[in-house]
Amino acid sequence: MKTINLNNVTVFVVKDYKALSEKGASIIAALLMTKKDAVLGLATGSTPQGVYEELVRMNKSGEITFKGVHTYNLDEYYPIDKSNAQSYDYFMKENLFNHIDIDMANTHIPNGMAENSTKESSSYDQKVRSIGGVDIQLLGIGSNGHIGFNEPGDVFEPMTHRVQLDERTIKDNARFFGSIEEVPTEAITMGIGTIMSAKVLLLLANGEKKATAIKEMLLGKVKPRMQASILQFHKNVIVVVDESAASELIAELKE
Ligand code: PGA
């Protein structure tokens, strides 16, 4: 494993997806071992699935417990029913919650069926604040640089909000749906301010498709067209990437 230190960001470059999942899980496990009432910010998508598998394994073997842990997910499609297999609520149960000893009352995901998305968004931020904030926020990154569903735009939205999905996100996520027409066009997502208020940000990326976003996030100008670039202003960021996702970053650092 290679480590690159960039001021506030530690980048671990690992061999492959298995190593990425183990590294990501070990960072979360270390928190759970030292803080029984930890608050985790969680993410969905393909990238964190291996981390969740590893956390389930560690929970089953008794290495870690989620009994006192609280979780807040980044985002949810809108509108979408929890029973829809593509909802992030469904994803979290399937990939993590149904297999660990967490109290489901302590798990939180924006409500994709909320009648009033504005109220849902502000009450979500309120919940995150009232628990004292997130200890570790797990993040993936979109090929367009989004974090959560904070899409490329003209501003960094501070708070949780309803958002129109970017065309590229809809295309990227069509693989989970029957057809591109079935991908919801909107979502509720934690805002950039909500994400940045977490004590530690743990961003994972694998595959060549993410190489440009990783380079621009870490070495490019901080701008709302590349939402993840805001991480350059967070004081404690850990990035775990496989060699393909790190390729453009490493090439640029060598120049
Ligand atoms: P992925 O999505 O893990 O499915 O690539 C990441 C993201 O869009 O944030």
Tab-separated table of N, CA and C in Angstrom, residues 25 28-29 32-33 36 40 51-69 95-103:
chain	number	residue	atom	x	y	z
A	25	ALA	N	-13.124	-0.576	5.794
A	25	ALA	CA	-13.798	-1.195	6.945
A	25	ALA	C	-12.930	-1.085	8.192
A	28	ILE	N	-13.358	2.296	9.855
A	28	ILE	CA	-14.644	2.408	10.567
A	28	ILE	C	-14.627	1.530	11.820
A	29	ALA	N	-14.068	0.328	11.691
A	29	ALA	CA	-14.023	-0.597	12.843
A	29	ALA	C	-13.217	0.002	13.992
A	32	LEU	N	-15.456	2.233	15.875
A	32	LEU	CA	-16.468	1.509	16.658
A	32	LEU	C	-15.856	0.853	17.900
A	33	MET	N	-14.595	0.452	17.786
A	33	MET	CA	-13.936	-0.197	18.930
A	33	MET	C	-13.621	0.800	20.041
A	36	LYS	N	-18.381	3.528	21.494
A	36	LYS	CA	-19.550	2.635	21.379
A	36	LYS	C	-20.775	3.335	20.802
A	40	LEU	N	-22.165	7.298	12.440
A	40	LEU	CA	-21.595	7.055	11.110
A	40	LEU	C	-22.444	7.720	10.041
A	51	VAL	N	-17.079	-2.728	1.691
A	51	VAL	CA	-16.860	-2.272	3.070
A	51	VAL	C	-17.961	-2.842	3.960
A	52	TYR	N	-19.201	-2.766	3.473
A	52	TYR	CA	-20.320	-3.274	4.269
A	52	TYR	C	-20.185	-4.781	4.484
A	53	GLU	N	-19.783	-5.502	3.442
A	53	GLU	CA	-19.582	-6.961	3.587
A	53	GLU	C	-18.565	-7.249	4.685
A	54	GLU	N	-17.505	-6.482	4.667
A	54	GLU	CA	-16.432	-6.677	5.643
A	54	GLU	C	-16.914	-6.306	7.056
A	55	LEU	N	-17.695	-5.244	7.180
A	55	LEU	CA	-18.224	-4.848	8.496
A	55	LEU	C	-19.193	-5.920	9.021
A	56	VAL	N	-19.989	-6.490	8.121
A	56	VAL	CA	-20.914	-7.567	8.518
A	56	VAL	C	-20.099	-8.749	9.045
A	57	ARG	N	-19.039	-9.088	8.320
A	57	ARG	CA	-18.191	-10.201	8.749
A	57	ARG	C	-17.602	-9.925	10.139
A	58	MET	N	-17.112	-8.723	10.348
A	58	MET	CA	-16.494	-8.376	11.634
A	58	MET	C	-17.523	-8.366	12.760
A	59	ASN	N	-18.756	-7.969	12.419
A	59	ASN	CA	-19.823	-7.957	13.424
A	59	ASN	C	-20.201	-9.390	13.800
A	60	LYS	N	-20.316	-10.250	12.802
A	60	LYS	CA	-20.697	-11.648	13.063
A	60	LYS	C	-19.627	-12.378	13.862
A	61	SER	N	-18.367	-12.008	13.619
A	61	SER	CA	-17.284	-12.697	14.337
A	61	SER	C	-17.038	-12.072	15.716
A	62	GLY	N	-17.807	-11.034	16.047
A	62	GLY	CA	-17.712	-10.439	17.384
A	62	GLY	C	-16.616	-9.394	17.540
A	63	GLU	N	-15.969	-9.029	16.440
A	63	GLU	CA	-14.904	-8.013	16.548
A	63	GLU	C	-15.474	-6.615	16.796
A	64	ILE	N	-16.652	-6.361	16.247
A	64	ILE	CA	-17.277	-5.042	16.444
A	64	ILE	C	-18.773	-5.210	16.718
A	65	THR	N	-19.337	-4.216	17.397
A	65	THR	CA	-20.790	-4.211	17.589
A	65	THR	C	-21.347	-2.864	17.143
A	66	PHE	N	-22.592	-2.901	16.664
A	66	PHE	CA	-23.266	-1.664	16.236
A	66	PHE	C	-24.366	-1.296	17.218
A	67	LYS	N	-24.367	-1.940	18.409
A	67	LYS	CA	-25.498	-1.769	19.340
A	67	LYS	C	-25.764	-0.316	19.703
A	68	GLY	N	-24.727	0.464	19.945
A	68	GLY	CA	-24.942	1.865	20.328
A	68	GLY	C	-24.735	2.841	19.187
A	69	VAL	N	-24.534	2.307	17.981
A	69	VAL	CA	-24.157	3.158	16.841
A	69	VAL	C	-25.390	3.795	16.186
A	95	ASN	N	-27.736	-4.582	2.289
A	95	ASN	CA	-26.273	-4.661	2.325
A	95	ASN	C	-25.674	-4.571	3.707
A	96	LEU	N	-26.426	-3.996	4.677
A	96	LEU	CA	-25.832	-3.816	5.999
A	96	LEU	C	-26.804	-4.071	7.150
A	97	PHE	N	-27.849	-3.255	7.253
A	97	PHE	CA	-28.647	-3.245	8.477
A	97	PHE	C	-29.256	-4.600	8.843
A	98	ASN	N	-29.717	-5.367	7.837
A	98	ASN	CA	-30.358	-6.659	8.141
A	98	ASN	C	-29.371	-7.697	8.655
A	99	HIS	N	-28.081	-7.419	8.553
A	99	HIS	CA	-27.079	-8.434	8.879
A	99	HIS	C	-26.246	-8.089	10.105
A	100	ILE	N	-26.546	-6.962	10.752
A	100	ILE	CA	-25.738	-6.541	11.908
A	100	ILE	C	-26.646	-6.297	13.119
A	101	ASP	N	-26.014	-6.085	14.282
A	101	ASP	CA	-26.806	-5.952	15.516
A	101	ASP	C	-27.202	-4.506	15.812
A	102	ILE	N	-27.453	-3.726	14.769
A	102	ILE	CA	-27.828	-2.318	14.986
A	102	ILE	C	-29.304	-2.220	15.381
A	103	ASP	N	-29.628	-1.207	16.191
A	103	ASP	CA	-31.021	-0.915	16.516
A	103	ASP	C	-31.568	-0.093	15.349
